[in-house]
Amino acid sequence: MMGFNIAIVLHTPLRPWLREAFSMDNLPVMSGSVSSQPADATVRARPELLNAIGNTPLIPLRQIGHDLPDGVTLWVKAEHLNPGGSVKDRPARHMIEDGLRTGTYQPHHTLIDATSGNTGIAYAMIAAALNRDVALALPENASTERKAVLRAYGAELILTDPMEGTDGAQARVQELVEAHPDRYFYPDQYSNDANWQAHYDTTAPEIWTQTNERITHFVAGLGTTGTFTGVARRLKEYDGAITCIAMQPDTALHGLEGLKHLPTAHTPSIYDSSLADAQATCSTETAHTMTRRLAAEEGLLVGPSAGANVATALRHARTLHAGHVVTILCDTGTRYLSGDLWSNNA
Amino acid sequence: MSTPTVTLHIPTPLRSATNDQATVNATGDTVRTALQNLVERYPDLKSNLYNDDGALRQFVNIYVDDEDIRYLDGPDTALTDGAEVSIVPSIAGGRSR
């Protein structure tokens, strides 16, 4: 069914990417050997950096929400202010600490995972603080900023075929882990319960407290689905009347990094669709416009997935007579400077 | 001279619209006309590639052989017989099962 055509491997424009991807193959294997580990790898205490993750501000959008009915407030959880610049610091910390606690993450292991960028940056940041090795698979056409940041933290990059998107990166990691199971700690963010539990344990309680227990609606885009699943599950335990809206890109081909168009992608096993009271879609163009407005009108320099969340939440907030609508600012806009997001006025 | 025939490489997220074919032949003397030929045969691709005004969506990356058409002549980039045209997804996305 996959039928991945060898013609693409031989295809001229993709050759440089694939050459680099193949040339990187052995690096994580080599770097995962016991002998390459510094002696203090097992004794480093829990880095203080981990305490800086979470407890982000919840900010009302006064300008963008200025024409909402009295009694309706649109709030954003400023996850781009995490030390790694994205919401992914939370699940990365949770998955790593879960691995350390249960013993599946040993000192000689190289942490390996597929990531479109933000989770990888969070892994790389935390692993650097823990003095551990990291190897990350991501499509070659990930933004140059992301790759530069990952390399700065010392991560090995396994660059995969852009034609296969993040699912191709996931398949590559699975191959490596199956070939060398003893060399890697593979959190597998798409299937790891610690991913959604990070949001169940931290993000949701913060939102509940910061809204003085008044939140009525929660909106989040689906990527690994960890944010939506974890936050929605906890919020519904607090108050079953809270409406949770799951958002996806409107088309299979889109420009919303980190989000998945589920009809044409692998549905992550951690996704619990029963938590979604409603489904919404957002176009890349709408998201980009809102992303530029967030910077210009609210002083919030965030990425396109945050713009998609806010555009979707605003659209829903307009239909209400009263309520507190909360959504997530997923990552910092400085991660998209090399694209035409900030220069395009369309 | 007849219209050039080119090979279009379809990314995994869009293959549900091309009967799971990874490569599709199309005819056209520019990227624009080759994509029109493609969309005529596989209409489900249309909303992925074009906005409501009929322009190529901003985040759709098209490569002709080695080059991003943004650095060539955009949709007016000329094609020769046997050219390799790729629709390359942004970072996000996935593959249909």
Tab-separated table of N, CA and C in Angstrom, chain B residues 6-52:
chain	number	residue	atom	x	y	z
B	6	VAL	N	6.149	15.566	-19.023
B	6	VAL	CA	7.044	15.632	-17.861
B	6	VAL	C	6.583	14.638	-16.796
B	7	THR	N	7.476	14.334	-15.898
B	7	THR	CA	7.146	13.443	-14.778
B	7	THR	C	6.905	14.287	-13.535
B	8	LEU	N	5.729	14.138	-12.951
B	8	LEU	CA	5.385	14.850	-11.720
B	8	LEU	C	5.527	13.912	-10.531
B	9	HIS	N	6.272	14.349	-9.533
B	9	HIS	CA	6.455	13.550	-8.326
B	9	HIS	C	5.480	14.040	-7.264
B	10	ILE	N	4.665	13.108	-6.783
B	10	ILE	CA	3.579	13.443	-5.867
B	10	ILE	C	4.003	13.109	-4.439
B	11	PRO	N	3.937	14.052	-3.503
B	11	PRO	CA	4.317	13.743	-2.120
B	11	PRO	C	3.289	12.820	-1.468
B	12	THR	N	3.719	12.098	-0.460
B	12	THR	CA	2.840	11.105	0.159
B	12	THR	C	1.499	11.656	0.616
B	13	PRO	N	1.442	12.874	1.190
B	13	PRO	CA	0.115	13.330	1.653
B	13	PRO	C	-0.905	13.481	0.527
B	14	LEU	N	-0.434	13.620	-0.702
B	14	LEU	CA	-1.365	13.861	-1.813
B	14	LEU	C	-1.671	12.616	-2.630
B	15	ARG	N	-1.068	11.499	-2.262
B	15	ARG	CA	-1.238	10.330	-3.134
B	15	ARG	C	-2.627	9.719	-3.066
B	16	SER	N	-3.371	10.063	-2.012
B	16	SER	CA	-4.751	9.552	-1.988
B	16	SER	C	-5.551	10.174	-3.130
B	17	ALA	N	-5.068	11.302	-3.645
B	17	ALA	CA	-5.761	11.971	-4.749
B	17	ALA	C	-5.270	11.472	-6.112
B	18	THR	N	-4.191	10.680	-6.130
B	18	THR	CA	-3.645	10.200	-7.411
B	18	THR	C	-3.655	8.671	-7.464
B	19	ASN	N	-4.626	8.074	-6.839
B	19	ASN	CA	-4.728	6.604	-6.799
B	19	ASN	C	-3.428	5.969	-6.303
B	20	ASP	N	-2.818	6.612	-5.302
B	20	ASP	CA	-1.585	6.118	-4.675
B	20	ASP	C	-0.374	6.114	-5.595
B	21	GLN	N	-0.460	6.823	-6.686
B	21	GLN	CA	0.702	6.875	-7.581
B	21	GLN	C	1.704	7.925	-7.085
B	22	ALA	N	2.966	7.526	-7.016
B	22	ALA	CA	4.023	8.439	-6.574
B	22	ALA	C	4.505	9.332	-7.710
B	23	THR	N	4.394	8.839	-8.916
B	23	THR	CA	4.759	9.661	-10.071
B	23	THR	C	3.632	9.600	-11.089
B	24	VAL	N	3.408	10.722	-11.731
B	24	VAL	CA	2.342	10.835	-12.722
B	24	VAL	C	2.905	11.614	-13.905
B	25	ASN	N	2.646	11.168	-15.111
B	25	ASN	CA	3.060	11.946	-16.272
B	25	ASN	C	2.022	13.022	-16.558
B	26	ALA	N	2.518	14.157	-17.023
B	26	ALA	CA	1.618	15.232	-17.408
B	26	ALA	C	2.228	15.954	-18.603
B	27	THR	N	1.373	16.679	-19.326
B	27	THR	CA	1.885	17.446	-20.456
B	27	THR	C	1.731	18.930	-20.163
B	28	GLY	N	2.678	19.697	-20.687
B	28	GLY	CA	2.620	21.140	-20.494
B	28	GLY	C	3.949	21.766	-20.847
B	29	ASP	N	3.900	22.973	-21.384
B	29	ASP	CA	5.178	23.623	-21.716
B	29	ASP	C	5.648	24.563	-20.612
B	30	THR	N	4.791	24.746	-19.576
B	30	THR	CA	5.227	25.475	-18.378
B	30	THR	C	4.733	24.707	-17.161
B	31	VAL	N	5.262	25.094	-15.992
B	31	VAL	CA	4.801	24.482	-14.745
B	31	VAL	C	3.300	24.692	-14.598
B	32	ARG	N	2.856	25.898	-14.943
B	32	ARG	CA	1.438	26.212	-14.808
B	32	ARG	C	0.572	25.246	-15.615
B	33	THR	N	0.917	25.050	-16.881
B	33	THR	CA	0.070	24.201	-17.728
B	33	THR	C	0.199	22.733	-17.357
B	34	ALA	N	1.392	22.312	-16.911
B	34	ALA	CA	1.546	20.913	-16.489
B	34	ALA	C	0.705	20.637	-15.246
B	35	LEU	N	0.683	21.603	-14.306
B	35	LEU	CA	-0.128	21.417	-13.100
B	35	LEU	C	-1.619	21.462	-13.436
B	36	GLN	N	-1.982	22.314	-14.404
B	36	GLN	CA	-3.391	22.334	-14.840
B	36	GLN	C	-3.791	20.978	-15.408
B	37	ASN	N	-2.886	20.414	-16.212
B	37	ASN	CA	-3.134	19.089	-16.784
B	37	ASN	C	-3.286	18.042	-15.674
B	38	LEU	N	-2.429	18.167	-14.658
B	38	LEU	CA	-2.496	17.236	-13.521
B	38	LEU	C	-3.836	17.360	-12.792
B	39	VAL	N	-4.231	18.598	-12.502
B	39	VAL	CA	-5.441	18.831	-11.710
B	39	VAL	C	-6.704	18.433	-12.491
B	40	GLU	N	-6.650	18.586	-13.810
B	40	GLU	CA	-7.797	18.145	-14.610
B	40	GLU	C	-8.025	16.648	-14.458
B	41	ARG	N	-6.937	15.920	-14.370
B	41	ARG	CA	-7.066	14.457	-14.260
B	41	ARG	C	-7.290	14.001	-12.818
B	42	TYR	N	-6.770	14.772	-11.858
B	42	TYR	CA	-6.930	14.413	-10.445
B	42	TYR	C	-7.507	15.629	-9.700
B	43	PRO	N	-8.793	15.871	-9.849
B	43	PRO	CA	-9.394	17.119	-9.328
B	43	PRO	C	-9.281	17.290	-7.815
B	44	ASP	N	-9.094	16.195	-7.079
B	44	ASP	CA	-8.964	16.328	-5.627
B	44	ASP	C	-7.706	17.111	-5.240
B	45	LEU	N	-6.772	17.245	-6.163
B	45	LEU	CA	-5.544	17.986	-5.861
B	45	LEU	C	-5.766	19.497	-5.842
B	46	LYS	N	-6.860	19.934	-6.469
B	46	LYS	CA	-7.010	21.361	-6.737
B	46	LYS	C	-6.925	22.224	-5.470
B	47	SER	N	-7.677	21.857	-4.438
B	47	SER	CA	-7.704	22.706	-3.243
B	47	SER	C	-6.373	22.672	-2.501
B	48	ASN	N	-5.596	21.613	-2.724
B	48	ASN	CA	-4.285	21.556	-2.096
B	48	ASN	C	-3.295	22.501	-2.771
B	49	LEU	N	-3.457	22.687	-4.065
B	49	LEU	CA	-2.449	23.432	-4.828
B	49	LEU	C	-2.823	24.886	-5.067
B	50	TYR	N	-4.127	25.157	-5.191
B	50	TYR	CA	-4.547	26.502	-5.585
B	50	TYR	C	-5.449	27.139	-4.530
B	51	ASN	N	-5.353	28.476	-4.414
B	51	ASN	CA	-6.295	29.184	-3.553
B	51	ASN	C	-7.567	29.510	-4.356
B	52	ASP	N	-8.501	30.206	-3.694
B	52	ASP	CA	-9.793	30.460	-4.337
B	52	ASP	C	-9.655	31.339	-5.576
